[in-house]
Short mmCIF file of C-alpha atoms in Angstrom, two decimals:
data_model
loop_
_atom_site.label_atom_id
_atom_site.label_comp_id
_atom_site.label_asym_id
_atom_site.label_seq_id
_atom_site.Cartn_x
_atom_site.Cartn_y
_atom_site.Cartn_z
CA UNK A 1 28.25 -7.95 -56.19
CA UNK A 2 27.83 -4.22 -56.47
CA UNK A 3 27.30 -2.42 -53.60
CA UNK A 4 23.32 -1.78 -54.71
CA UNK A 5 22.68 -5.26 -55.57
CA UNK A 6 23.84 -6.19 -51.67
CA UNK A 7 21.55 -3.49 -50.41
CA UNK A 8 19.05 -5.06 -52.33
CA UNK A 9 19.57 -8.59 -51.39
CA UNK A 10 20.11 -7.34 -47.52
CA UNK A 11 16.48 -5.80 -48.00
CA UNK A 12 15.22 -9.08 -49.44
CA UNK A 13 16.31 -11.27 -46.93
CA UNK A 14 15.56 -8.93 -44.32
CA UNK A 15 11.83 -8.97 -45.54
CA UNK A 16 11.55 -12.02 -45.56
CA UNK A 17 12.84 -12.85 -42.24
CA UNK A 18 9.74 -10.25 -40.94
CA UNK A 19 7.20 -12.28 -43.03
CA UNK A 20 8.12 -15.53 -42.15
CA UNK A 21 6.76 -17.50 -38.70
CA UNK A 22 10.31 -19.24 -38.41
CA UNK A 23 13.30 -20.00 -40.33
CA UNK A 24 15.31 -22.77 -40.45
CA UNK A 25 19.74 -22.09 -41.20
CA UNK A 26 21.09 -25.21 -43.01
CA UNK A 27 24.15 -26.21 -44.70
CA UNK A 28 23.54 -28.15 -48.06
CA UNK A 29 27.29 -29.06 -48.89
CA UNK A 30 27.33 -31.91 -51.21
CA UNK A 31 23.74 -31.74 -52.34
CA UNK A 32 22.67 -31.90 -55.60
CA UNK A 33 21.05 -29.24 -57.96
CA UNK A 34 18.32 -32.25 -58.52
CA UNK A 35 18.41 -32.82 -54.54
CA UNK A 36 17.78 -29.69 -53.70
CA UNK A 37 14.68 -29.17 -56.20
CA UNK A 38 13.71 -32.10 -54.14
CA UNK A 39 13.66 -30.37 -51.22
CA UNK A 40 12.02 -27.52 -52.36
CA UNK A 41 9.29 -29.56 -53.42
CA UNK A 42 9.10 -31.62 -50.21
CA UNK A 43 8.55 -28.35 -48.42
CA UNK A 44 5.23 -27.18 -50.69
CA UNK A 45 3.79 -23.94 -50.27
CA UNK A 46 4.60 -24.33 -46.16
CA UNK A 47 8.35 -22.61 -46.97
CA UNK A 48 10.85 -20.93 -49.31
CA UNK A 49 14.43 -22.80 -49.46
CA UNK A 50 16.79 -20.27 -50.52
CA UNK A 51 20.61 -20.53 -50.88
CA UNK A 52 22.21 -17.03 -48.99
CA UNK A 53 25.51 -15.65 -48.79
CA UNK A 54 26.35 -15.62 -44.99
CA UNK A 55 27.38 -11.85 -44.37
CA UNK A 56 24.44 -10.55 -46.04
CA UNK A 57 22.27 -12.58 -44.20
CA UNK A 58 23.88 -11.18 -40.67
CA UNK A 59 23.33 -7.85 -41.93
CA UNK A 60 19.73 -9.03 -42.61
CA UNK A 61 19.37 -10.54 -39.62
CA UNK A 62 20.57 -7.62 -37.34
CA UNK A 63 18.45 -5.37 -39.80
CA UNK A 64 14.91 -7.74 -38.84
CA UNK A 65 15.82 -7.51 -35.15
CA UNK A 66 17.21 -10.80 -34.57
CA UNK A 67 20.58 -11.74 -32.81
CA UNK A 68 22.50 -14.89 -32.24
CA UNK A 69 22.40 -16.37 -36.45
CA UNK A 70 26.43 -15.59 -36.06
CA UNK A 71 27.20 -18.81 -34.97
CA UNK A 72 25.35 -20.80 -37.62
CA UNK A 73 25.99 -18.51 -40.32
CA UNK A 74 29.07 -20.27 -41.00
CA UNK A 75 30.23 -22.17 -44.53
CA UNK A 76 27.88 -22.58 -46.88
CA UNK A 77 24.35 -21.95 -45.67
CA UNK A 78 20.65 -21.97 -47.34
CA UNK A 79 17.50 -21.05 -44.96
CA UNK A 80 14.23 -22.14 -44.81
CA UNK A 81 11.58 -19.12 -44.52
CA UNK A 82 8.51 -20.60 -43.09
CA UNK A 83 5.21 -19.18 -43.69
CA UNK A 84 3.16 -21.65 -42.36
CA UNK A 85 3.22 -24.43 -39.93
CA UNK A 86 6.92 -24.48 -38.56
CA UNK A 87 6.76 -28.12 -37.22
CA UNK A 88 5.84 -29.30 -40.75
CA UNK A 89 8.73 -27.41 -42.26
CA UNK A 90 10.74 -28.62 -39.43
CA UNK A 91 9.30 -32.12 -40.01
CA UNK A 92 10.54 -31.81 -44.14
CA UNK A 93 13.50 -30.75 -43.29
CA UNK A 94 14.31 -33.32 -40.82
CA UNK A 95 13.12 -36.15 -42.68
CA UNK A 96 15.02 -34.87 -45.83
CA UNK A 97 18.00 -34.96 -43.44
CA UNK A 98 17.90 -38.64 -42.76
CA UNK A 99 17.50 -39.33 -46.17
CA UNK A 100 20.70 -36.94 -47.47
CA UNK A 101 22.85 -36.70 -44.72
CA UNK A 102 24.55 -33.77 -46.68
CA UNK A 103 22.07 -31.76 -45.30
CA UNK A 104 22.96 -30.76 -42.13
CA UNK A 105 20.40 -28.14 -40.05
CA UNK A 106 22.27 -25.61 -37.95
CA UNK A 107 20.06 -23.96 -36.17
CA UNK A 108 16.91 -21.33 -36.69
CA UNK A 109 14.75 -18.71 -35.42
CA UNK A 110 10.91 -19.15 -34.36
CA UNK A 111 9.16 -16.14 -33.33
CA UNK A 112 12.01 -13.88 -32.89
CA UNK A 113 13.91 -16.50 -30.47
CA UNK A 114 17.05 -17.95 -31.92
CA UNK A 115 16.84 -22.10 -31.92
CA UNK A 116 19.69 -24.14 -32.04
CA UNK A 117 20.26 -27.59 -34.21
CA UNK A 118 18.91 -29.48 -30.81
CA UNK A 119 15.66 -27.51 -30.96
CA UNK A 120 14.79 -27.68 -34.20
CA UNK A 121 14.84 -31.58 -34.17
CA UNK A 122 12.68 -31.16 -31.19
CA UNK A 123 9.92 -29.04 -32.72
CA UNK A 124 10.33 -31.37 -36.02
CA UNK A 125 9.08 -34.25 -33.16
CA UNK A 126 5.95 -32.14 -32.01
CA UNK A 127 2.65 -33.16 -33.72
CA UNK A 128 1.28 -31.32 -35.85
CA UNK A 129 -1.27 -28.05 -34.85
CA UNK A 130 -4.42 -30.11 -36.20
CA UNK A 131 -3.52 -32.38 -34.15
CA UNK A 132 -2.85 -31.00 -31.08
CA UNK A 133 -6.11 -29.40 -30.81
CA UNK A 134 -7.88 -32.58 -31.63
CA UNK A 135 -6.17 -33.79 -28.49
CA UNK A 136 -6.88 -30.70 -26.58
CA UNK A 137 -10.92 -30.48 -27.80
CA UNK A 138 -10.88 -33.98 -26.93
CA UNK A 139 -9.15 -33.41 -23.44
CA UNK A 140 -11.97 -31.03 -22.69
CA UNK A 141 -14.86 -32.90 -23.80
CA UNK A 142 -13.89 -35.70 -21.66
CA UNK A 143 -13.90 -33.20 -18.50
CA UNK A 144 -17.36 -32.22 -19.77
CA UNK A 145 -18.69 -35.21 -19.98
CA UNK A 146 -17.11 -36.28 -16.67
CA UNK A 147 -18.75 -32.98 -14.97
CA UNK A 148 -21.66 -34.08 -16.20
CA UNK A 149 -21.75 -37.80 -15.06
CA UNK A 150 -20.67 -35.86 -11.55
CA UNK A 151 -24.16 -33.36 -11.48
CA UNK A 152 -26.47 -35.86 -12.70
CA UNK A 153 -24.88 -38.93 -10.71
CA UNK A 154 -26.79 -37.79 -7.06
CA UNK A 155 -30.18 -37.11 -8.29
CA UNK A 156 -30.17 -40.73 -10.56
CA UNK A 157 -28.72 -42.09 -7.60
CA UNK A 158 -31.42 -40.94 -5.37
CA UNK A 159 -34.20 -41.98 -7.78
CA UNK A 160 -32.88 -45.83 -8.39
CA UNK A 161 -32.96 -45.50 -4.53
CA UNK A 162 -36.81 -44.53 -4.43
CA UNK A 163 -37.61 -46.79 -7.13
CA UNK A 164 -36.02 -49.53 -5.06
CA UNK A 165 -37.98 -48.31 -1.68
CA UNK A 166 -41.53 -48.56 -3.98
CA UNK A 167 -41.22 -51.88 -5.14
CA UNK A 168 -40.04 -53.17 -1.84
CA UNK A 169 -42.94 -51.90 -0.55
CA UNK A 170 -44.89 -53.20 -3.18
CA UNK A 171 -43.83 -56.43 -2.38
CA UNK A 172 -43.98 -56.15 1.10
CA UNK A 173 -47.96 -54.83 0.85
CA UNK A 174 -48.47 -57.84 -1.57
CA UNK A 175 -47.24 -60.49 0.70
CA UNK A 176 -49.39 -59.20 3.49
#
């Protein structure tokens, strides 16, 4: 490449490392041209899969402000740019993995803080965001509803109790 077109492709990269949420370093020896179109389109509109030549992509990296890709950045790499949800890219990518074990995931970067291989499998195994704040709304309806059940239980408490006094008296004053 000409010295202009790696300038260009540094800038490219490097742009896209500021835009995305998270990106995911992976090494896609022995995959297909058809297999990787297939993971393109297993991604969606969630992430870009591009194929990146290692020492531009350090150069990009250091240019976006992020440290510790060196390690990864080794053989031939492609990285997942995430613009949405990273635990469904993660999840795609993961999945994808177990299906073509060619695809091997190295490592990443989610806001700013380098991830390794370990990592990303673990934020691939987090639910999804909908779903954790179903879980969380429903958490704190429960402790609603349970504060509620706690402010209202004395005062229904107390008027069972009355109720109960009445008719005993009732039946007391009725017997006599």
């Amino acid at each position: 490449m000409a010295r202009p077109d790696k300038a260009a492709a540094v800038a490219e990269i490097a742009d896209k490392f500021r835009a995305s949420n998270a990106a995911v370093l992976t090494e896609y020896r022995g995959l297909t041209v058809a297999q990787l179109k297939t993971l393109r389109r297993a991604l969606g509109g969630n992430a870009t899969y591009a194929v990146v030549k290692n020492t531009l992509t350090a150069i990009a990296a250091k240019e976006a402000g992020l440290t510790g890709l060196d390690d990864a950045l080794a053989g031939p790499s492609a990285i997942a740019f995430v613009s949405g949800d990273p635990v469904e890219a993660a999840k795609g990518l993961r999945d994808f993995a177990k299906a073509n074990p060619a695809l091997v995931i190295k490592g990443g970067v989610l806001d700013g803080r380098t991830l390794t291989a370990a990592e990303v499998t673990k934020l691939a195994d987090l639910e999804s965001r909908e779903v954790l704040l179903a879980k969380a709304a429903g958490a704190m309806k429960a402790k609603l509803y349970q504060a509620a059940y706690v402010f209202t239980a004395n005062t229904a408490q107390a008027a069972r109790v009355i109720d109960a006094l009445r008719q005993k008296q009732e039946s007391e004053g009725a017997a006599a």
